[in-house]
PDB file of C-alpha atoms in Angstrom:
ATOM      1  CA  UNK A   1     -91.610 -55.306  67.091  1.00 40.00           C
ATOM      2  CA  UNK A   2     -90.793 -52.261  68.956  1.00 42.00           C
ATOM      3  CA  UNK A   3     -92.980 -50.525  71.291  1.00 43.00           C
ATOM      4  CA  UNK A   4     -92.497 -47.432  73.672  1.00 40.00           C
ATOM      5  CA  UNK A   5     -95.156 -47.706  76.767  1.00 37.00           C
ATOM      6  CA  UNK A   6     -94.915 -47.249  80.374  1.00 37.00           C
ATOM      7  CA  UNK A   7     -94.970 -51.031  81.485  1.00 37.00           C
ATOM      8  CA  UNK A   8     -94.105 -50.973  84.366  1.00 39.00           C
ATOM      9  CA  UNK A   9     -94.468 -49.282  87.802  1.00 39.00           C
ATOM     10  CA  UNK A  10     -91.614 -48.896  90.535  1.00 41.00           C
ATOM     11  CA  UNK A  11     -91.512 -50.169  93.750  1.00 43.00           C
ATOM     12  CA  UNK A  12     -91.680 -47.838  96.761  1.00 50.00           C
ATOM     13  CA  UNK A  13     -92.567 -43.958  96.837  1.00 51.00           C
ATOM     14  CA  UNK A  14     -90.942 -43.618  93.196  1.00 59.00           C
ATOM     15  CA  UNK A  15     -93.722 -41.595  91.156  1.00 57.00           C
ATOM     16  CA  UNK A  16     -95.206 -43.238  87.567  1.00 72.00           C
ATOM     17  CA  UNK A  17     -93.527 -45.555  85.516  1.00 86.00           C
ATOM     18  CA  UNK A  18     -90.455 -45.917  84.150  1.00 92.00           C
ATOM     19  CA  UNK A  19     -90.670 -45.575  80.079  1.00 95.00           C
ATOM     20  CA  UNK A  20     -88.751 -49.137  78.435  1.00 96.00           C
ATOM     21  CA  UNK A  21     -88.796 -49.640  74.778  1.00 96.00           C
ATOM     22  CA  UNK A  22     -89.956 -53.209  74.298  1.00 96.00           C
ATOM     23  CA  UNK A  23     -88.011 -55.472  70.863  1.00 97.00           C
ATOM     24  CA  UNK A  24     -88.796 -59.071  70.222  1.00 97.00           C
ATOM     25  CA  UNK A  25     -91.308 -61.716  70.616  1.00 96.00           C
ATOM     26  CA  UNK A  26     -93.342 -61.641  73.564  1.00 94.00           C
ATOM     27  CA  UNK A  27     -93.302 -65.100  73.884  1.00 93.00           C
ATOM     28  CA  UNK A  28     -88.803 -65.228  74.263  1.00 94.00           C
ATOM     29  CA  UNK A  29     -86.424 -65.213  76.816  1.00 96.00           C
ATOM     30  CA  UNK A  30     -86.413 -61.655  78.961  1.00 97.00           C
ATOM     31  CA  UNK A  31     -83.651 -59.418  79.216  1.00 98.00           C
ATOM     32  CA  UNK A  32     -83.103 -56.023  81.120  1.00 98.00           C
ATOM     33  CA  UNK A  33     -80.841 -53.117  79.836  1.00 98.00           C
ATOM     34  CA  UNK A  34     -80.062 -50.503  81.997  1.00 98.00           C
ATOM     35  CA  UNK A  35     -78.412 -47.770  80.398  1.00 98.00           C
ATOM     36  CA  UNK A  36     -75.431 -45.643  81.686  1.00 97.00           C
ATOM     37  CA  UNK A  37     -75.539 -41.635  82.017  1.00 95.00           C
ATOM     38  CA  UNK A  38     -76.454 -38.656  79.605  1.00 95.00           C
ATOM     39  CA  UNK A  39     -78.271 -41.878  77.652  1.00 96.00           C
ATOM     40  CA  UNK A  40     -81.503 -43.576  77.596  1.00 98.00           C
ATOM     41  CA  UNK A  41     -82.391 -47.104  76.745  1.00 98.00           C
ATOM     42  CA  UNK A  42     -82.767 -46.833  72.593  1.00 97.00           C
ATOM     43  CA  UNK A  43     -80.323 -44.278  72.328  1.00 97.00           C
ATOM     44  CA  UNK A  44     -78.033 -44.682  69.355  1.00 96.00           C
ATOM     45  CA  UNK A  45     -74.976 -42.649  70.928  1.00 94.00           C
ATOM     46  CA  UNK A  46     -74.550 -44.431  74.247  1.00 96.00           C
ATOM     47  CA  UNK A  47     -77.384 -46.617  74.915  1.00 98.00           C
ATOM     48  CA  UNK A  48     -78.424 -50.024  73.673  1.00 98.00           C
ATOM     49  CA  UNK A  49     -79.532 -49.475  69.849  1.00 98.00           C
ATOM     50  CA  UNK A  50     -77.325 -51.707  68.478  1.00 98.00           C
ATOM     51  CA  UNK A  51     -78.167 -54.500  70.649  1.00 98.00           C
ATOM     52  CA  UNK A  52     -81.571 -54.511  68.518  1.00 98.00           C
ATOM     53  CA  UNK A  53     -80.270 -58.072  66.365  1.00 98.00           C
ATOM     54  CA  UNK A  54     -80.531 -59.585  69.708  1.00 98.00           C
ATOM     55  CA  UNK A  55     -84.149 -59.594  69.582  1.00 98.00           C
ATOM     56  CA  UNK A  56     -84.532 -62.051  67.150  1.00 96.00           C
ATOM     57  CA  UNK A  57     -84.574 -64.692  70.051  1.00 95.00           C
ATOM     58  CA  UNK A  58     -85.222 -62.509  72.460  1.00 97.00           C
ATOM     59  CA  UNK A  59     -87.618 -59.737  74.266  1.00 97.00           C
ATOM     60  CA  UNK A  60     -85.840 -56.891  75.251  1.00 97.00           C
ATOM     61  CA  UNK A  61     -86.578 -54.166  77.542  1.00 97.00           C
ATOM     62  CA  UNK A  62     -84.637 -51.127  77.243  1.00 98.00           C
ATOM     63  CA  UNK A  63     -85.176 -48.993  80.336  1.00 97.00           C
ATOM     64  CA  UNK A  64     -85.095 -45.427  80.273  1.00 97.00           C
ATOM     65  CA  UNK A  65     -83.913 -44.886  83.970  1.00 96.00           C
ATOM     66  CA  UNK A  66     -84.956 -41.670  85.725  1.00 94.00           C
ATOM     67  CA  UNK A  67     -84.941 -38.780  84.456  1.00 93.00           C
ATOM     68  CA  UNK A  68     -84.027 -40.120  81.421  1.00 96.00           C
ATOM     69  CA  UNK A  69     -85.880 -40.518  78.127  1.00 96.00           C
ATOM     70  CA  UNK A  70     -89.635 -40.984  78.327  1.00 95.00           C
ATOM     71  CA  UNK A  71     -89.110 -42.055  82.574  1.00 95.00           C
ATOM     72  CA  UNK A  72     -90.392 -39.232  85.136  1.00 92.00           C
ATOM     73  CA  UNK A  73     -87.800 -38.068  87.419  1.00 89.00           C
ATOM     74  CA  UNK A  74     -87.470 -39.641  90.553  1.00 80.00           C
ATOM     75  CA  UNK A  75     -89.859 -37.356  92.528  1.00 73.00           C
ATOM     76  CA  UNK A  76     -88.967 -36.047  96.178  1.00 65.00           C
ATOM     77  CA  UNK A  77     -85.522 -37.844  95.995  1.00 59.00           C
ATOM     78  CA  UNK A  78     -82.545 -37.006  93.174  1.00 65.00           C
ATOM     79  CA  UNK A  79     -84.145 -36.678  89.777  1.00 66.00           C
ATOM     80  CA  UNK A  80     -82.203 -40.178  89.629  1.00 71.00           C
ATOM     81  CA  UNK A  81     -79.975 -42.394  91.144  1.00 89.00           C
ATOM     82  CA  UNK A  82     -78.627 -45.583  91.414  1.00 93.00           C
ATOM     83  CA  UNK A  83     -81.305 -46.590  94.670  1.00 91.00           C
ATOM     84  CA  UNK A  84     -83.969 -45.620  92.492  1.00 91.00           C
ATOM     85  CA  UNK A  85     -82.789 -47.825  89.428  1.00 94.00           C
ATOM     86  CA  UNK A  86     -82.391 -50.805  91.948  1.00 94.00           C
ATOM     87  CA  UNK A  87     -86.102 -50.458  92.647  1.00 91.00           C
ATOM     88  CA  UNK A  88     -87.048 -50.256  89.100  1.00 93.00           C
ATOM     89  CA  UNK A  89     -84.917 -52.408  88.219  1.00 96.00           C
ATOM     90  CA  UNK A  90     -86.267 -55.410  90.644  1.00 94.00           C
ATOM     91  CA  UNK A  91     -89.549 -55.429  89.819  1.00 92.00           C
ATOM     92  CA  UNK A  92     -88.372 -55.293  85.636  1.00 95.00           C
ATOM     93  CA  UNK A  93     -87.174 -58.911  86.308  1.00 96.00           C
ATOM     94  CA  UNK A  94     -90.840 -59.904  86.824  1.00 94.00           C
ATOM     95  CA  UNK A  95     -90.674 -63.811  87.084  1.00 95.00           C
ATOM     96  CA  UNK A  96     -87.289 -64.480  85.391  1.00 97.00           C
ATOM     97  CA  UNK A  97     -84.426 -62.192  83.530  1.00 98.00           C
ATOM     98  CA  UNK A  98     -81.668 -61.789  82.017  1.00 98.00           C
ATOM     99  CA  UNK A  99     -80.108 -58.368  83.437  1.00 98.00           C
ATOM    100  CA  UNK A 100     -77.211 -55.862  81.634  1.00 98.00           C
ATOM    101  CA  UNK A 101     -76.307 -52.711  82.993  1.00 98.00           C
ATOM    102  CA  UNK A 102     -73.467 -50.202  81.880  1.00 98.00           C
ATOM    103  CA  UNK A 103     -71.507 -47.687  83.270  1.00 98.00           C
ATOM    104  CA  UNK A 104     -73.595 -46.115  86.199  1.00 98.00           C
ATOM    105  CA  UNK A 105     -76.487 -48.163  85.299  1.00 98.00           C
ATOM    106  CA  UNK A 106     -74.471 -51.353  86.293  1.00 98.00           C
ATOM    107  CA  UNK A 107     -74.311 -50.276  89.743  1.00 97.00           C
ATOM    108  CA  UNK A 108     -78.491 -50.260  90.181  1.00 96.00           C
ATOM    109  CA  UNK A 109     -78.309 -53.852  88.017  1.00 98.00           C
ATOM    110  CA  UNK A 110     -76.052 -54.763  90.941  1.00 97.00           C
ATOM    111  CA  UNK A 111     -78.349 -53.711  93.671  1.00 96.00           C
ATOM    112  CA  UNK A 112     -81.552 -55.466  91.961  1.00 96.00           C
ATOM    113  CA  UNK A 113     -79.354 -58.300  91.344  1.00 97.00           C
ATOM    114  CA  UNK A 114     -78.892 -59.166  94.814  1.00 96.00           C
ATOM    115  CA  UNK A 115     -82.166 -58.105  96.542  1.00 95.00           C
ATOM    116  CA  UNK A 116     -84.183 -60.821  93.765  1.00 95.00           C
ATOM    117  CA  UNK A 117     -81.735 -63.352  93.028  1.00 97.00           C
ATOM    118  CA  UNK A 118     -84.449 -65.846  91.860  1.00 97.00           C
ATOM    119  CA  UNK A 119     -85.421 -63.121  89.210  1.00 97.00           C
ATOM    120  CA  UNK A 120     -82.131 -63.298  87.524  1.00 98.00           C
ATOM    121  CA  UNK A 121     -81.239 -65.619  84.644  1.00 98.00           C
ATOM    122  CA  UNK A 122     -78.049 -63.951  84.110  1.00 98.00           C
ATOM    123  CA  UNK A 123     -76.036 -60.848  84.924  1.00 98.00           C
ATOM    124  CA  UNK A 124     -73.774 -58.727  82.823  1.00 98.00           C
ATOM    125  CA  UNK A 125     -71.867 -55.176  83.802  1.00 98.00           C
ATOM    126  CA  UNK A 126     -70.353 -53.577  80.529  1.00 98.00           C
ATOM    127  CA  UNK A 127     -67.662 -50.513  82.055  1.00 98.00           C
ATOM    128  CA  UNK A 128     -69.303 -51.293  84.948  1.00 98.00           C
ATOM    129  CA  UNK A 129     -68.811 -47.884  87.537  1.00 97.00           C
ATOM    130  CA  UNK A 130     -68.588 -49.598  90.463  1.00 98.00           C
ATOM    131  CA  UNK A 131     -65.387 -48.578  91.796  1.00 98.00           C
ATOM    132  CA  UNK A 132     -66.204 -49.044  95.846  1.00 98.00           C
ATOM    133  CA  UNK A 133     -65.875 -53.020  94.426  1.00 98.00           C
ATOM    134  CA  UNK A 134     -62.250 -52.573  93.793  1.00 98.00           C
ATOM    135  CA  UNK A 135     -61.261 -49.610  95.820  1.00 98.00           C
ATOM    136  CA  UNK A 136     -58.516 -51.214  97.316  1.00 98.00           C
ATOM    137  CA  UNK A 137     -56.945 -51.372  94.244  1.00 98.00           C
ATOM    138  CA  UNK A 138     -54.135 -48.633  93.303  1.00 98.00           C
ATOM    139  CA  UNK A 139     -55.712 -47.110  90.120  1.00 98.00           C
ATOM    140  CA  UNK A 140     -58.893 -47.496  91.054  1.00 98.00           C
ATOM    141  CA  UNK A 141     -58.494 -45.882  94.464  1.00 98.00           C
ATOM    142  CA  UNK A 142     -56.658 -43.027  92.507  1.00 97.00           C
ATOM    143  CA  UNK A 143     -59.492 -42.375  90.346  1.00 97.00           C
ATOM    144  CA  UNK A 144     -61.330 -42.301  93.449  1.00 98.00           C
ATOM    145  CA  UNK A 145     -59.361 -39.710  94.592  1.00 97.00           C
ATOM    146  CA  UNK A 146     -59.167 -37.376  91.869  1.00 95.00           C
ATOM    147  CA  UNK A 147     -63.025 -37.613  91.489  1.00 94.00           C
ATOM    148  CA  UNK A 148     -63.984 -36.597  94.353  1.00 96.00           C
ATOM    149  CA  UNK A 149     -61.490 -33.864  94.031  1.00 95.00           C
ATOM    150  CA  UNK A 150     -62.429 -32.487  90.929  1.00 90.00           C
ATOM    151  CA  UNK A 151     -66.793 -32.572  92.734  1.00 89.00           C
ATOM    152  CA  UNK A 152     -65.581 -31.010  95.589  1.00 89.00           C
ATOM    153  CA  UNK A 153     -64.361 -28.103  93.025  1.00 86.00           C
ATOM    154  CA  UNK A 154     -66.880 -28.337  90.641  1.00 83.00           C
ATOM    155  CA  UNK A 155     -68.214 -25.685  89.339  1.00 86.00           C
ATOM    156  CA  UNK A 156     -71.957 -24.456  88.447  1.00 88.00           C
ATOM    157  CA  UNK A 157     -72.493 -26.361  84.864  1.00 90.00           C
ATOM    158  CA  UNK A 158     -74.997 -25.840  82.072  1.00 93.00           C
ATOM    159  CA  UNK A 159     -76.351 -29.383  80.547  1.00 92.00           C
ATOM    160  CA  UNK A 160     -75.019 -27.717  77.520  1.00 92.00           C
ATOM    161  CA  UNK A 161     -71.508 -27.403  79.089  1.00 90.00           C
ATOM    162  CA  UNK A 162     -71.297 -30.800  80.994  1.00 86.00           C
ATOM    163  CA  UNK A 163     -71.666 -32.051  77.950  1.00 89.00           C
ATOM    164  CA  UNK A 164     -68.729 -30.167  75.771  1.00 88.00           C
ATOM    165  CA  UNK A 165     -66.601 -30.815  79.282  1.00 84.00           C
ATOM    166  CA  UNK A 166     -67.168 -34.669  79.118  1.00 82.00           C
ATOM    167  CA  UNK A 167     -66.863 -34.685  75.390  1.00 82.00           C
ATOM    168  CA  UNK A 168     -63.506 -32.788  75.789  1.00 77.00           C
ATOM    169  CA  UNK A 169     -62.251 -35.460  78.629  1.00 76.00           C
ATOM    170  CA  UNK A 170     -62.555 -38.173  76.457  1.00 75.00           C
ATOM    171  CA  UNK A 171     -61.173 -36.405  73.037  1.00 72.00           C
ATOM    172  CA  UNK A 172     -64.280 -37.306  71.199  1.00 75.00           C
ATOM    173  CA  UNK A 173     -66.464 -34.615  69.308  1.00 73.00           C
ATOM    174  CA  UNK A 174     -69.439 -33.541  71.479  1.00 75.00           C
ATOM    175  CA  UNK A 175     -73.047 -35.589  70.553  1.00 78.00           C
ATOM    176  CA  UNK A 176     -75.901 -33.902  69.548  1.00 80.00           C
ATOM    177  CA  UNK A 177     -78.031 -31.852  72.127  1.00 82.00           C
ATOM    178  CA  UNK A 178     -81.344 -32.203  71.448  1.00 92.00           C
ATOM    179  CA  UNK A 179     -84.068 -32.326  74.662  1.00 94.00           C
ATOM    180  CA  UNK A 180     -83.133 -35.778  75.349  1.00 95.00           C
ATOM    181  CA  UNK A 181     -79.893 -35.569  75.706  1.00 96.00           C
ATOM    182  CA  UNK A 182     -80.303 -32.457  77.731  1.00 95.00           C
ATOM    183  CA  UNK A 183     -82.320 -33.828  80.086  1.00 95.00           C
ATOM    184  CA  UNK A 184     -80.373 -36.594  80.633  1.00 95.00           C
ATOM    185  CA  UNK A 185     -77.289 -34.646  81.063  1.00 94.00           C
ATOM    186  CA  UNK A 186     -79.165 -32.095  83.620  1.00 94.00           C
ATOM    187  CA  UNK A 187     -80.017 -35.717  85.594  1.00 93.00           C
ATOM    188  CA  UNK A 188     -76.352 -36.881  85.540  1.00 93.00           C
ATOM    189  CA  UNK A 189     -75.290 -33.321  86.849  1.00 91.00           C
ATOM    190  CA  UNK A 190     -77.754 -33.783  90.054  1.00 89.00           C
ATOM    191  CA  UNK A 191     -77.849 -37.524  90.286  1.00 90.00           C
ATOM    192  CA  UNK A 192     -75.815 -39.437  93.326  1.00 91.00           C
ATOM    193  CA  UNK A 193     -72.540 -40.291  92.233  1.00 94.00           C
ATOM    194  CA  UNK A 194     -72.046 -44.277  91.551  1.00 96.00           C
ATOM    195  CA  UNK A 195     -68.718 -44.533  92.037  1.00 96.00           C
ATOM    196  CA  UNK A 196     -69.250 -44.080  95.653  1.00 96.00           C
ATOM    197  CA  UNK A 197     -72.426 -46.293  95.772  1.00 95.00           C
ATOM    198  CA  UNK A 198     -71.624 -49.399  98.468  1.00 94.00           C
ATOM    199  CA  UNK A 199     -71.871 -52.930  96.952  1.00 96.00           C
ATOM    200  CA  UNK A 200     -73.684 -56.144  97.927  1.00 96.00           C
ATOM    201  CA  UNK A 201     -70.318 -57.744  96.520  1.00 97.00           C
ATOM    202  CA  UNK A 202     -71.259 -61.066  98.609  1.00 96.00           C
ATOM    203  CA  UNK A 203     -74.265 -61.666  98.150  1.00 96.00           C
ATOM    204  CA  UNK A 204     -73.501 -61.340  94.498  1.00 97.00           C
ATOM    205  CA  UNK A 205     -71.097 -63.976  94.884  1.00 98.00           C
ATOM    206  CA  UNK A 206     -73.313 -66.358  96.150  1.00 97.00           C
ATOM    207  CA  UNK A 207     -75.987 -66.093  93.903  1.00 98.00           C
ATOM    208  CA  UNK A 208     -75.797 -69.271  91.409  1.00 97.00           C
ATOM    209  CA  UNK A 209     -76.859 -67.089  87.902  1.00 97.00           C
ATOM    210  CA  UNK A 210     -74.342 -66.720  85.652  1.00 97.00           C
ATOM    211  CA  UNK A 211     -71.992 -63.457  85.692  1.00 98.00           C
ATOM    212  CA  UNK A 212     -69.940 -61.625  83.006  1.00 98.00           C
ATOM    213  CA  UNK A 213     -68.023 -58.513  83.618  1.00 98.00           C
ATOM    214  CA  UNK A 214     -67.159 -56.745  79.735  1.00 98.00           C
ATOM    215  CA  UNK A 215     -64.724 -54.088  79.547  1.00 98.00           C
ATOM    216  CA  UNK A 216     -63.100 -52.427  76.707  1.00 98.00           C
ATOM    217  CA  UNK A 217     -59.565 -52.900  75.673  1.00 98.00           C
ATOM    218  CA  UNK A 218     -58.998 -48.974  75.120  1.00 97.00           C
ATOM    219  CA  UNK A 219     -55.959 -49.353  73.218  1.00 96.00           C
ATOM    220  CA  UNK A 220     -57.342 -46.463  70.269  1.00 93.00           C
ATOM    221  CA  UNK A 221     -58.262 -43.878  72.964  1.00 93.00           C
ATOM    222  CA  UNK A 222     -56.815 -40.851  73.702  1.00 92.00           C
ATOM    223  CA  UNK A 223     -53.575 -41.517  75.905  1.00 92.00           C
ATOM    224  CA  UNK A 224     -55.198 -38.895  78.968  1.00 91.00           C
ATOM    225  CA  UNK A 225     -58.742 -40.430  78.726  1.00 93.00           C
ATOM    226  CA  UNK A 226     -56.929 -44.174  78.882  1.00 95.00           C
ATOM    227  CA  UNK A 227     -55.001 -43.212  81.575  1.00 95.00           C
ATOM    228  CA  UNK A 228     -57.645 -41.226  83.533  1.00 93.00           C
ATOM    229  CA  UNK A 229     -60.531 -42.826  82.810  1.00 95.00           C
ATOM    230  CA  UNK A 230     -59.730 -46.566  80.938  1.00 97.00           C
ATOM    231  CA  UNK A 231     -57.002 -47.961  83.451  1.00 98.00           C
ATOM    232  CA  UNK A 232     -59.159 -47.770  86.423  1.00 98.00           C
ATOM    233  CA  UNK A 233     -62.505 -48.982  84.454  1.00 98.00           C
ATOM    234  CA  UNK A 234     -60.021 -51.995  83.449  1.00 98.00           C
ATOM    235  CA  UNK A 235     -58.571 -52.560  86.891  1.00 98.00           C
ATOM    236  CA  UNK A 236     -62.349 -52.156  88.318  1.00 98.00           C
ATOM    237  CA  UNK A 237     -63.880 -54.628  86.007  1.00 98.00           C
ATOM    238  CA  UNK A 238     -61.101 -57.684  86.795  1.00 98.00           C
ATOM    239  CA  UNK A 239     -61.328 -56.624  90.591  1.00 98.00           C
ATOM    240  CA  UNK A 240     -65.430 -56.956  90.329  1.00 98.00           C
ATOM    241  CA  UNK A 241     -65.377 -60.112  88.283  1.00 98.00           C
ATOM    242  CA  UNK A 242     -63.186 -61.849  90.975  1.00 98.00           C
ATOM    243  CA  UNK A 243     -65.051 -60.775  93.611  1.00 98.00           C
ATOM    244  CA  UNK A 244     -68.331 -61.735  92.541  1.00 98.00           C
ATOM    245  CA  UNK A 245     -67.585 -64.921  90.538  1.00 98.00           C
ATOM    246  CA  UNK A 246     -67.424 -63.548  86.828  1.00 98.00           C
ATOM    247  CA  UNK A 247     -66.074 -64.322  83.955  1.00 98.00           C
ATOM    248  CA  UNK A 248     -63.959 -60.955  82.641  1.00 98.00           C
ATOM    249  CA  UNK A 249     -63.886 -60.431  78.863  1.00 98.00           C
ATOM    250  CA  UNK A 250     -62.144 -57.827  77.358  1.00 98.00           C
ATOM    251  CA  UNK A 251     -63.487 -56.757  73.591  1.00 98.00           C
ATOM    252  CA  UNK A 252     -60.877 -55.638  71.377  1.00 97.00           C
ATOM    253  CA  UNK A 253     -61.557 -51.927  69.358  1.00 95.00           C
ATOM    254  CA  UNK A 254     -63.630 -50.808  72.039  1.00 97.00           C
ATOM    255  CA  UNK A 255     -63.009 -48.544  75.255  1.00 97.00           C
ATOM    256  CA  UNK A 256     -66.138 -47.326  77.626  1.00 97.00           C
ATOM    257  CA  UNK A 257     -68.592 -48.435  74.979  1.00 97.00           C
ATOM    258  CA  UNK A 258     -68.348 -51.865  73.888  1.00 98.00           C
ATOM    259  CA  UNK A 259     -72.004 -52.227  72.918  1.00 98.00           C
ATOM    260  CA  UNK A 260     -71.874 -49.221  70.899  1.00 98.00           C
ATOM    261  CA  UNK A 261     -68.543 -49.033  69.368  1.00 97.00           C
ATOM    262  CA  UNK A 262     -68.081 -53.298  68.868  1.00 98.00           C
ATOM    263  CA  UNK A 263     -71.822 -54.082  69.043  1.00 98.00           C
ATOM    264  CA  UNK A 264     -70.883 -57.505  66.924  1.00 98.00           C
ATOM    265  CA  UNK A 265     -69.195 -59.159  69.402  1.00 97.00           C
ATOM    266  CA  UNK A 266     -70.825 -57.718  72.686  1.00 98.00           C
ATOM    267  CA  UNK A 267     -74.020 -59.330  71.272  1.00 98.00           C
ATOM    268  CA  UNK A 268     -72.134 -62.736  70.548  1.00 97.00           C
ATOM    269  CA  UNK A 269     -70.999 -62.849  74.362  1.00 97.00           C
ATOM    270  CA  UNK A 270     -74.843 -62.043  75.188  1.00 98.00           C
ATOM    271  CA  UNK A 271     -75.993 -64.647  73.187  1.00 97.00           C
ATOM    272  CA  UNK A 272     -73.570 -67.132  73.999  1.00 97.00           C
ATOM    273  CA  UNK A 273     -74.464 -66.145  77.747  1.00 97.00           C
ATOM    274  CA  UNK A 274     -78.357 -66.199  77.289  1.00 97.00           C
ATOM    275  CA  UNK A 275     -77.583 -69.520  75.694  1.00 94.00           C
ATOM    276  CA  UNK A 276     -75.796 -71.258  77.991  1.00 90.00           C
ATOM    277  CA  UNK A 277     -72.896 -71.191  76.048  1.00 75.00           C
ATOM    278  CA  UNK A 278     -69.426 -70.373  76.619  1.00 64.00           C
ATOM    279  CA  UNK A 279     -67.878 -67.983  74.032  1.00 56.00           C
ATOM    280  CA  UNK A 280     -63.964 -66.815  74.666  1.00 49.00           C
ATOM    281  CA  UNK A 281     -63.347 -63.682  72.261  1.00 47.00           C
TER     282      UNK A 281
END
């Protein structure tokens, strides 16, 4: 059963509630998506559609973060950002969760993560964007570089043409652009950058839920999206998992979307997690 309703409302001076699309039996186990930019929880393209088998066992909630989807913007502070997601995020967990987040959205899961640690059942960052986690490390500190380069020169964008730029980055054809996706593009122009977000990397550590850091393998992508974008996601996903105490699993045919582009066996190391299970692709 799928339902889209306000559920819940934010912590703090955040206005309204955040939209979530609600699959699966009431009654199952709980778990959180938190969706990465120019997406929103159900989306097809980028988001978490095809994690919709999962809810066979279990109740999904598929946030829309802010400014994203059916969620208000974020009021008097960015349209939305990764401070804002933590809060949303936090009270989400209610009694007991399960919590994914990819991309930019991992870095709010992160945040939430360790400010309710009783809350969490389990935590898993897909691509996670979380690059102060490994900036130490030389690709990742590179990409850090050239980022904030390439901000500091950036010009004004349209939605319309943030989207054909990213689209053209990653040598993929450019998704549709319908008022969703607008939106959520116009947020990701204005929202805080996550990659310099700072990181609550020890308390993560010591939390005792269990933690799984997915990346792709990115072997079919573009060589200059691998090398600008994949190698430091890689190297920033293996530096994260060691530093927090998580398993790293790489799936095979996928690059920054594993959930979307090998949904099979992303939801077999979610289920295998949710269950207790261990489950080495």
């Amino acid at each position: 059963m799928s339902t889209h309703t306000p559920l819940f409302r934010a912590n703090g001076p955040l206005p309204g509630d955040v939209h979530v699309t609600a699959l699966g039996p009431e009654s199952g186990p709980r778990a959180v998506f938190v969706h990465g930019s120019t997406s929103w929880g159900d989306d097809p393209v980028y988001g978490f559609a095809a994690q919709r088998p999962l809810a066979g066992r279990f109740r999904l909630l598929l946030m829309d973060r802010r400014g994203c989807g059916g969620s208000p913007d974020a009021g008097d502070r960015l349209p939305g950002d990764y401070l804002a997601d933590a809060d949303d995020v936090a009270e989400l967990l209610g009694a007991g969760a399960h919590l994914v987040g990819h991309s930019y959205g991992a870095v709010g899961a992160m945040i939430a993560a360790a400010r309710r640690p009783e809350a969490v059942r389990s935590l898993t960052l897909i691509e996670p964007g979380c690059y102060q986690a490994a900036a130490d490390h030389p690709a990742v500190a590179e990409a850090l570089r050239a980022n904030r380069a390439a901000y500091a020169d950036l010009p004004d964008l349209t939605p319309e043409e943030w989207l054909r730029a990213a689209a053209g980055s990653a040598g993929t054809s450019e998704p549709e652009t319908g008022d969703r996706r607008l939106r959520a593009a116009a947020t990701a122009l204005r929202e805080r950058v996550c990659w310099e977000a700072g990181l609550p990397l020890p308390a993560l550590r010591a939390a005792a839920f269990p933690k799984l850091v997915v990346s792709g393998t990115w072997e079919d992508a573009p060589g200059p999206y691998r090398e600008r974008g994949g190698v430091p996601l890689m190297a920033c996903a293996r530096v994260t998992a060691e530093r927090i105490g998580a398993r790293h699993e790489q799936v095979p045919g996928s690059a920054h979307y594993p959930h979307v582009e090998a949904p099979e066996r992303l939801n077999a190391l979610l289920t295998a997690l949710w269950s207790g299970r261990e489950l080495l692709m």
